[in-house]
Coordinates of C-alpha atoms and ligand atoms in Angstrom, one line a residue:
M1 CA 0.0 0.0 0.0
T2 CA 1.0 3.6 -0.1
E3 CA 3.7 4.8 2.3
K4 CA 2.3 6.7 5.2
S5 CA 3.4 8.6 8.3
P6 CA 3.2 6.5 11.6
G7 CA -0.5 5.9 12.3
G8 CA -1.4 6.7 8.7
A9 CA -5.0 6.2 7.8
L10 CA -6.0 5.3 11.3
R11 CA -4.8 8.6 12.8
K12 CA -6.5 10.4 9.9
R13 CA -9.7 8.7 10.8
E14 CA -9.4 9.6 14.5
L15 CA -8.7 13.2 13.6
S16 CA -11.6 13.3 11.2
Q17 CA -13.9 11.9 13.9
E18 CA -12.7 14.5 16.4
K19 CA -13.5 17.2 13.9
M20 CA -16.9 15.7 13.1
S21 CA -18.0 14.6 16.5
E22 CA -19.3 17.8 18.1
P23 CA -22.6 16.5 19.5
L24 CA -25.7 17.5 17.7
F25 CA -28.0 16.4 20.6
H26 CA -27.7 15.2 24.1
S27 CA -30.6 12.8 24.6
C28 CA -30.0 9.1 25.3
A29 CA -32.1 7.8 22.4
P30 CA -30.1 7.9 19.1
R31 CA -31.6 10.1 16.4
L32 CA -32.6 8.3 13.3
F33 CA -31.9 9.1 9.6
Y34 CA -33.4 7.9 6.4
V35 CA -31.8 8.3 3.0
R36 CA -33.6 7.9 -0.3
T37 CA -31.6 7.9 -3.5
F38 CA -32.8 8.6 -7.0
G39 CA -30.7 8.2 -10.2
C40 CA -27.2 7.0 -10.9
Q41 CA -24.3 5.3 -9.2
M42 CA -22.6 8.6 -8.5
N43 CA -25.7 9.5 -6.4
E44 CA -25.5 6.1 -4.6
Y45 CA -21.9 6.9 -3.7
D46 CA -22.8 10.4 -2.5
S47 CA -25.6 8.9 -0.4
L48 CA -23.0 6.5 1.1
Q49 CA -21.0 9.6 2.2
V50 CA -24.1 11.1 3.8
R51 CA -24.8 7.9 5.7
R52 CA -21.2 7.8 6.9
Q53 CA -21.2 11.4 8.1
L54 CA -24.6 11.1 9.9
A55 CA -23.4 7.8 11.5
A56 CA -20.3 9.6 12.7
L57 CA -22.5 12.2 14.4
G58 CA -24.3 9.5 16.3
Y59 CA -27.4 9.0 14.0
E60 CA -28.7 5.6 13.2
S61 CA -30.1 4.5 9.9
V62 CA -33.8 3.5 9.8
D63 CA -35.8 1.8 7.0
D64 CA -39.1 3.4 8.0
M65 CA -38.9 7.1 7.1
A66 CA -41.9 7.9 9.4
R67 CA -39.6 7.3 12.4
A68 CA -36.7 9.4 11.1
D69 CA -35.4 12.7 12.6
V70 CA -33.6 13.5 9.4
I71 CA -34.6 12.6 5.8
F72 CA -32.0 13.0 3.1
L73 CA -33.3 12.9 -0.4
N74 CA -30.6 12.5 -3.1
T75 CA -32.0 13.8 -6.3
C76 CA -31.4 13.2 -10.0
S77 CA -32.2 15.5 -12.9
V78 CA -30.6 13.6 -15.8
R79 CA -33.9 12.5 -17.1
D80 CA -37.2 14.3 -16.8
K81 CA -39.0 11.2 -15.4
A82 CA -36.5 11.0 -12.5
E83 CA -36.9 14.7 -11.7
Q84 CA -40.7 14.3 -11.6
K85 CA -40.4 11.4 -9.1
V86 CA -38.3 13.7 -6.9
H87 CA -40.9 16.5 -6.9
S88 CA -43.7 14.0 -6.1
F89 CA -41.6 12.4 -3.3
L90 CA -40.8 15.8 -1.8
G91 CA -44.5 16.7 -1.9
S92 CA -45.4 13.5 -0.1
L93 CA -43.1 14.4 2.9
R94 CA -45.3 17.4 3.9
K95 CA -47.5 15.2 6.1
L96 CA -44.5 13.8 8.0
K97 CA -43.3 17.3 8.7
E98 CA -46.7 18.3 10.0
A99 CA -46.8 15.3 12.3
N100 CA -43.2 16.0 13.5
P101 CA -42.1 19.7 13.2
Q102 CA -38.6 18.7 14.5
L103 CA -38.0 16.6 11.4
K104 CA -35.3 17.9 9.2
I105 CA -35.8 17.3 5.5
I106 CA -32.8 17.8 3.2
A107 CA -32.6 17.7 -0.6
G108 CA -29.2 17.0 -2.2
G109 CA -28.0 16.0 -5.6
C110 CA -28.6 17.4 -9.1
V111 CA -32.1 18.8 -8.7
A112 CA -31.0 20.5 -5.5
Q113 CA -28.0 22.1 -7.2
Q114 CA -30.1 23.2 -10.2
L115 CA -33.1 24.6 -8.5
G116 CA -31.5 25.8 -5.2
K117 CA -33.6 28.3 -3.4
K118 CA -36.5 27.7 -5.8
L119 CA -36.9 24.3 -4.3
L120 CA -37.1 25.8 -0.8
A121 CA -39.7 28.2 -2.1
R122 CA -41.8 25.5 -3.7
F123 CA -41.7 23.1 -0.7
A124 CA -42.2 25.0 2.6
H125 CA -41.5 21.9 4.6
L126 CA -38.0 21.5 3.1
D127 CA -35.3 22.6 5.5
M128 CA -32.1 22.4 3.5
V129 CA -31.0 22.2 -0.1
V130 CA -27.4 20.9 -0.5
G131 CA -25.7 21.2 -3.9
T132 CA -23.6 18.5 -5.4
R133 CA -20.2 19.7 -4.1
A134 CA -21.6 20.5 -0.6
V135 CA -22.7 17.0 0.1
N136 CA -19.4 16.1 1.6
S137 CA -20.0 18.7 4.3
I138 CA -23.5 17.5 5.1
G139 CA -22.8 16.9 8.8
Q140 CA -21.4 20.3 9.4
L141 CA -24.2 22.0 7.4
L142 CA -26.9 20.1 9.3
Q143 CA -25.3 21.3 12.6
Q144 CA -25.4 24.8 11.2
V145 CA -29.1 24.7 10.3
E146 CA -30.0 22.9 13.6
K147 CA -28.3 25.7 15.6
S148 CA -29.9 28.5 13.6
G149 CA -33.3 26.9 13.4
G150 CA -33.8 28.3 9.9
R151 CA -33.8 27.0 6.4
A152 CA -30.8 27.2 4.0
A153 CA -29.5 26.4 0.5
F154 CA -25.8 25.5 0.2
L155 CA -24.7 25.6 -3.4
H156 CA -21.5 25.9 -5.4
D157 CA -21.8 29.6 -5.9
A158 CA -22.4 30.1 -2.1
G159 CA -18.7 29.2 -1.6
I160 CA -19.3 25.7 -0.3
T161 CA -16.8 23.6 -2.2
G162 CA -16.7 20.3 -0.3
T163 CA -13.4 18.6 0.0
G164 CA -14.0 15.5 -2.0
S165 CA -12.3 13.8 0.9
G166 CA -12.2 13.7 4.7
C167 CA -15.5 12.0 5.1
F168 CA -14.7 8.6 3.8
E169 CA -12.6 7.5 6.7
I170 CA -15.5 7.4 9.2
A171 CA -17.5 4.2 9.0
P172 CA -16.8 0.7 7.9
Q173 CA -18.2 -0.2 4.5
P174 CA -20.2 -3.4 4.6
G175 CA -20.5 -5.7 1.6
V176 CA -18.2 -7.3 -0.9
T177 CA -18.3 -4.5 -3.5
A178 CA -18.1 -0.7 -2.9
P179 CA -18.4 2.3 -5.1
L180 CA -15.6 4.9 -5.0
T181 CA -15.8 8.2 -6.7
I182 CA -12.4 9.2 -8.3
M183 CA -13.6 12.4 -10.1
Q184 CA -16.5 14.7 -10.2
G185 CA -17.9 16.9 -13.0
C186 CA -17.5 16.8 -16.7
N187 CA -15.9 19.1 -19.4
N188 CA -17.7 17.6 -22.4
H189 CA -20.9 19.5 -22.7
C190 CA -22.9 17.0 -24.7
A191 CA -25.9 18.9 -26.0
Y192 CA -28.5 16.9 -24.1
C193 CA -26.7 16.6 -20.8
I194 CA -27.3 18.5 -17.6
V195 CA -24.2 17.1 -15.7
P196 CA -21.7 19.9 -16.5
A197 CA -24.3 22.5 -15.3
V198 CA -25.1 20.8 -12.0
R199 CA -21.8 19.0 -11.2
G200 CA -19.4 21.6 -12.6
A201 CA -16.0 21.1 -14.4
E202 CA -13.9 17.9 -14.0
R203 CA -12.0 17.6 -10.7
S204 CA -9.9 14.4 -10.1
R205 CA -9.1 13.1 -6.6
R206 CA -5.4 12.6 -5.8
P207 CA -4.2 9.0 -6.3
E208 CA -3.0 8.8 -2.7
E209 CA -6.4 9.8 -1.4
I210 CA -8.0 7.1 -3.6
L211 CA -5.5 4.5 -2.4
E212 CA -6.1 5.3 1.2
E213 CA -9.8 4.9 0.7
I214 CA -9.2 1.5 -0.9
E215 CA -7.1 0.5 2.0
L216 CA -9.9 1.4 4.4
L217 CA -12.5 -0.4 2.3
E218 CA -10.3 -3.5 2.1
G219 CA -9.9 -3.4 5.9
S220 CA -13.7 -3.7 6.2
G221 CA -13.9 -6.7 3.9
V222 CA -14.5 -5.1 0.5
K223 CA -13.1 -7.2 -2.4
E224 CA -14.2 -5.2 -5.4
V225 CA -14.4 -1.5 -6.1
L226 CA -16.3 0.3 -8.7
L227 CA -14.4 3.4 -9.7
L228 CA -16.9 6.2 -10.6
G229 CA -16.7 9.4 -12.6
Q230 CA -18.6 11.0 -15.4
N231 CA -15.7 10.4 -17.7
V232 CA -13.0 8.4 -15.9
N233 CA -11.0 8.2 -19.1
S234 CA -9.9 11.8 -18.6
Y235 CA -8.9 11.2 -15.0
G236 CA -5.8 13.2 -13.9
A237 CA -6.3 16.3 -16.0
G238 CA -5.5 19.3 -13.9
L239 CA -4.1 17.3 -11.0
G240 CA -0.7 18.9 -11.0
E241 CA 0.9 15.4 -11.3
K242 CA 1.1 13.4 -14.5
I243 CA -1.1 10.4 -14.2
S244 CA -3.6 9.0 -16.6
F245 CA -6.6 6.8 -15.7
A246 CA -4.6 3.7 -17.0
G247 CA -1.7 4.9 -14.7
L248 CA -4.2 5.0 -11.7
L249 CA -5.4 1.5 -12.5
R250 CA -1.9 0.2 -12.5
R251 CA -1.1 1.8 -9.2
I252 CA -4.3 0.4 -7.6
V253 CA -3.5 -3.1 -8.9
S254 CA 0.1 -2.9 -7.6
E255 CA -0.7 -1.3 -4.3
S256 CA -3.9 -3.0 -3.2
G257 CA -5.0 -6.6 -2.7
L258 CA -8.4 -6.1 -4.4
L259 CA -9.7 -9.1 -6.1
R260 CA -11.6 -7.0 -8.7
I261 CA -11.8 -3.5 -10.1
R262 CA -14.5 -2.1 -12.3
F263 CA -15.1 1.4 -13.5
T264 CA -17.7 3.6 -15.2
T265 CA -18.3 5.8 -17.3
S266 CA -16.0 6.1 -20.3
H267 CA -16.3 8.6 -23.1
P268 CA -15.4 6.9 -26.4
K269 CA -13.3 9.8 -27.7
D270 CA -11.0 9.4 -24.6
L271 CA -10.6 5.6 -24.8
T272 CA -6.9 5.2 -25.3
E273 CA -4.8 2.2 -26.4
E274 CA -3.0 2.5 -23.0
L275 CA -6.4 1.9 -21.3
M276 CA -7.4 -0.9 -23.6
L277 CA -4.1 -2.7 -22.8
C278 CA -5.0 -2.6 -19.1
F279 CA -7.8 -5.1 -19.8
A280 CA -5.3 -7.6 -21.2
E281 CA -2.6 -6.9 -18.7
L282 CA -4.2 -6.3 -15.3
A283 CA -5.8 -9.5 -13.9
P284 CA -8.1 -7.8 -11.3
L285 CA -9.5 -5.4 -13.9
C286 CA -12.9 -6.9 -14.9
K287 CA -13.4 -7.7 -18.5
H288 CA -16.3 -5.4 -19.0
L289 CA -16.5 -1.9 -20.4
H290 CA -19.5 0.4 -20.4
L291 CA -18.9 2.7 -23.5
P292 CA -21.9 4.9 -24.2
V293 CA -22.4 5.3 -27.9
Q294 CA -25.8 7.3 -27.8
A295 CA -26.5 7.1 -31.5
G296 CA -25.3 5.4 -34.7
S297 CA -25.8 8.3 -37.0
D298 CA -22.9 10.7 -37.6
R299 CA -25.3 13.6 -38.1
V300 CA -27.0 13.0 -34.7
L301 CA -23.7 12.4 -33.0
S302 CA -22.4 15.7 -34.3
R303 CA -25.6 17.5 -33.1
M304 CA -25.2 15.8 -29.7
N305 CA -21.6 17.2 -29.6
R306 CA -20.2 13.7 -28.9
R307 CA -17.0 14.4 -30.9
Y308 CA -16.7 11.0 -32.5
S309 CA -18.2 9.3 -35.5
A310 CA -19.9 5.9 -35.6
G311 CA -17.0 4.7 -37.7
Q312 CA -14.5 5.8 -35.0
Y313 CA -16.6 4.2 -32.3
L314 CA -16.6 0.9 -34.2
E315 CA -12.9 1.1 -34.8
K316 CA -12.3 1.4 -31.1
V317 CA -14.6 -1.6 -30.4
R318 CA -12.7 -3.7 -32.9
E319 CA -9.3 -2.7 -31.4
L320 CA -10.5 -3.4 -27.9
R321 CA -11.8 -6.9 -28.9
R322 CA -8.5 -7.6 -30.6
I323 CA -6.6 -6.7 -27.5
C324 CA -9.1 -8.5 -25.1
P325 CA -11.4 -10.9 -26.9
E326 CA -13.3 -11.9 -23.8
I327 CA -14.4 -8.4 -23.0
A328 CA -18.1 -7.6 -22.5
L329 CA -19.4 -4.4 -23.8
T330 CA -22.4 -2.4 -22.6
S331 CA -23.7 1.0 -23.8
D332 CA -26.3 3.8 -23.6
V333 CA -28.5 4.9 -26.5
I334 CA -30.8 7.9 -26.7
V335 CA -33.7 7.5 -29.1
G336 CA -35.6 10.4 -30.7
F337 CA -32.9 13.0 -30.2
P338 CA -34.2 16.3 -31.9
G339 CA -34.0 16.0 -35.7
E340 CA -33.5 12.2 -35.6
T341 CA -34.9 10.9 -38.9
E342 CA -35.9 7.3 -39.7
E343 CA -32.6 6.9 -41.6
D344 CA -30.7 8.1 -38.5
F345 CA -32.5 5.6 -36.4
R346 CA -31.7 2.8 -38.9
D347 CA -28.0 3.8 -38.5
T348 CA -28.3 3.2 -34.8
M349 CA -30.0 -0.2 -35.4
E350 CA -27.1 -1.1 -37.8
L351 CA -24.5 -0.2 -35.2
I352 CA -26.3 -2.3 -32.6
E353 CA -26.3 -5.3 -35.0
E354 CA -22.6 -4.8 -35.7
V355 CA -21.4 -4.4 -32.1
R356 CA -23.9 -6.9 -30.5
F357 CA -23.7 -5.3 -27.0
D358 CA -24.0 -7.5 -24.0
N359 CA -26.4 -5.1 -22.5
L360 CA -27.8 -1.7 -23.4
F361 CA -29.5 1.1 -21.5
S362 CA -31.7 2.9 -23.8
F363 CA -34.0 6.0 -23.2
R364 CA -36.3 8.3 -25.1
Y365 CA -34.9 11.8 -25.4
S366 CA -36.4 14.4 -23.0
D367 CA -35.7 18.1 -22.7
R368 CA -33.5 19.0 -19.7
P369 CA -33.2 22.6 -18.5
N370 CA -30.0 24.5 -19.3
T371 CA -29.0 22.1 -22.1
R372 CA -28.5 23.1 -25.7
A373 CA -30.7 20.5 -27.1
T374 CA -33.7 21.9 -25.3
A375 CA -33.6 24.9 -27.8
F376 CA -33.5 22.6 -30.8
E377 CA -36.8 23.0 -32.6
D378 CA -37.1 19.8 -34.6
K379 CA -38.3 17.6 -31.7
V380 CA -39.3 14.1 -32.6
D381 CA -43.0 13.1 -32.1
E382 CA -43.3 11.1 -28.9
K383 CA -45.2 8.3 -30.6
I384 CA -42.4 7.9 -33.1
S385 CA -39.7 7.9 -30.5
A386 CA -41.7 5.4 -28.4
R387 CA -42.0 3.1 -31.4
R388 CA -38.3 3.4 -32.1
L389 CA -37.4 2.7 -28.5
A390 CA -39.6 -0.4 -28.4
E391 CA -37.9 -1.7 -31.6
L392 CA -34.5 -1.1 -30.3
Q393 CA -35.2 -2.7 -26.9
G394 CA -36.8 -5.7 -28.5
R395 CA -33.9 -6.4 -30.7
Q396 CA -31.4 -5.8 -28.0
A397 CA -33.2 -8.2 -25.7
E398 CA -32.8 -10.9 -28.4
I399 CA -29.1 -10.2 -28.7
A400 CA -28.5 -10.2 -25.0
L401 CA -30.4 -13.4 -24.4
G402 CA -28.5 -15.0 -27.3
K403 CA -25.2 -14.0 -25.7
N404 CA -26.2 -15.3 -22.3
L405 CA -27.4 -18.6 -23.8
A406 CA -24.0 -19.0 -25.4
E407 CA -22.5 -19.0 -22.0
A408 CA -24.2 -22.3 -21.1
G409 CA -21.6 -25.0 -20.5
S410 CA -18.7 -22.6 -19.9
I411 CA -16.9 -22.3 -16.6
R412 CA -16.8 -18.7 -15.1
E413 CA -15.1 -17.2 -12.1
V414 CA -17.8 -15.7 -9.9
L415 CA -17.2 -13.2 -7.1
V416 CA -19.9 -14.1 -4.5
E417 CA -21.7 -11.1 -3.2
G418 CA -24.2 -12.8 -0.8
P419 CA -27.5 -14.6 -0.8
S420 CA -29.5 -14.7 -4.0
K421 CA -32.4 -12.3 -4.1
A422 CA -34.8 -15.3 -4.7
S423 CA -34.1 -16.4 -1.1
N424 CA -33.9 -20.0 -2.3
G425 CA -30.7 -20.9 -0.4
Q426 CA -28.5 -20.0 -3.4
V427 CA -25.8 -17.4 -3.4
S428 CA -25.4 -14.7 -6.1
G429 CA -22.4 -13.1 -7.7
R430 CA -21.0 -11.7 -10.9
T431 CA -18.6 -12.9 -13.6
S432 CA -15.8 -10.7 -14.7
Q433 CA -18.1 -9.7 -17.6
N434 CA -20.7 -8.4 -15.1
R435 CA -23.2 -11.3 -15.6
I436 CA -25.2 -12.3 -12.6
V437 CA -24.9 -16.0 -11.6
N438 CA -26.9 -17.8 -8.9
F439 CA -25.8 -21.1 -7.6
E440 CA -25.8 -23.4 -4.6
A441 CA -22.9 -22.7 -2.2
P442 CA -22.5 -21.9 1.5
L443 CA -23.0 -18.3 2.5
S444 CA -19.4 -18.4 3.8
S445 CA -18.3 -18.3 0.2
T446 CA -19.3 -14.6 0.2
G447 CA -16.4 -12.4 -0.8
K448 CA -14.6 -15.3 -2.5
I449 CA -14.1 -16.1 -6.2
V450 CA -15.7 -19.5 -7.1
A451 CA -15.4 -21.4 -10.4
V452 CA -19.0 -22.1 -11.6
K453 CA -20.2 -24.1 -14.6
I454 CA -23.1 -22.3 -16.2
T455 CA -26.2 -24.5 -16.6
H456 CA -29.0 -22.2 -17.5
A457 CA -29.2 -18.7 -19.0
Y458 CA -31.9 -16.1 -18.9
L459 CA -32.1 -12.5 -20.1
H460 CA -30.9 -10.9 -16.9
S461 CA -29.1 -13.7 -15.0
M462 CA -27.7 -17.2 -15.2
V463 CA -27.7 -20.3 -13.0
G464 CA -24.7 -22.6 -12.5
E465 CA -23.1 -25.3 -10.4
A466 CA -20.0 -24.6 -8.3
I467 CA -17.0 -26.7 -9.4
V468 CA -15.7 -28.5 -6.3
G469 CA -12.0 -29.3 -5.9
Ligands
SF4_501 S1 -19.7 13.1 -21.3 FE1 -21.5 14.1 -22.0 S2 -23.2 12.8 -21.3 FE2 -21.4 12.3 -20.1 S3 -21.5 13.5 -18.3 FE3 -20.2 14.6 -19.7 S4 -21.6 16.0 -20.8 FE4 -22.9 14.5 -19.8

């Protein structure tokens, strides 16, 4: 692991707890918090930080939000549907506040950053709005609001920057796999995307900080990390030390004992040969790449400001498969982007046929505030985009099922994550290619890699038998 001063991470954790542990309350009964997360894995990670900070302040997590003293809602505005869910959930909390006026309701995440004080104005029962960079200071900000008894919005332009660190040392991370944010923000400005507006410009965390967090996660039993960033391929820019994302991966492999490493998300234009080679050379790096293509038409890609052509994307896919033939590829597609013609959509379908993705996340385009595409006038009729989406998803389901069926009879290494969701005595884990496999094995195999022969395959999972001996 990284070289540290005597006491290293442990002392840092103690110092951090000293700083964080000014009591919020003095009653014997622990105060309870409830966290609800909408949206992406970055939000899941931020929610984890919130949980850790509140736990360090003596709060206990509760599943029943009606019992909570603090409710934290982590919001997502990437898609219109997710934002609508946030508004309706926030509205539904009014009755809880009326029943318990001491309840503190906090909105964090992208909708909070985007709407700021407007959210406070719209929901009178909301106590705090915390922007995307302020979430790392949630404990301190909650104390501030509890003391003042008022309501407040903490956003980027209010000077709250958040450290991106200093909170992760506090509580053990349960589970076999853990998310780990290595960078925030994005510099790409795709025409449909709200992320640069709400998460700001790219900021990478220092490698030492990432390695320390991995050491702590490993100490609490984590075997696999999922490195997160809006565009991990451009990790390191502006850090003041020369390190690429591939360089970071190599350091993590040589300085940690992790069984597996995954990452997401990658921008195709920044996928380098150096990174492709990591898949062939670094054993713990899972053979799975999520590489969002968004469309198969060059005209649409150009209007989206993606800065690659379909041909360039396909060329990278070919090169990657040459370097690492067993790699699984997944992607995102937006259907019905403004101006998308039937011919453009056919280009997307052709690309899907050519690549044969292992899995695809596809969505209908929706206007997002503060994005360029919102001003595009040639919107696609909703019925047409719904029909195109159904066609795309239908074909993709056939491809994905075919790929899973082809796995039958093969032997795969599965990292066991815990009991199967079906509660049938089986355990569940993932292959390096990110396929879910359920099979009979003792629960004590959790956290271990087990060789499994695949016996049955379905669209979203597979069943197998552990190879004994
Ligand atoms: S790369 Fe494009 S789609 Fe991805 S976060 Fe950045 S602006 Fe949004």
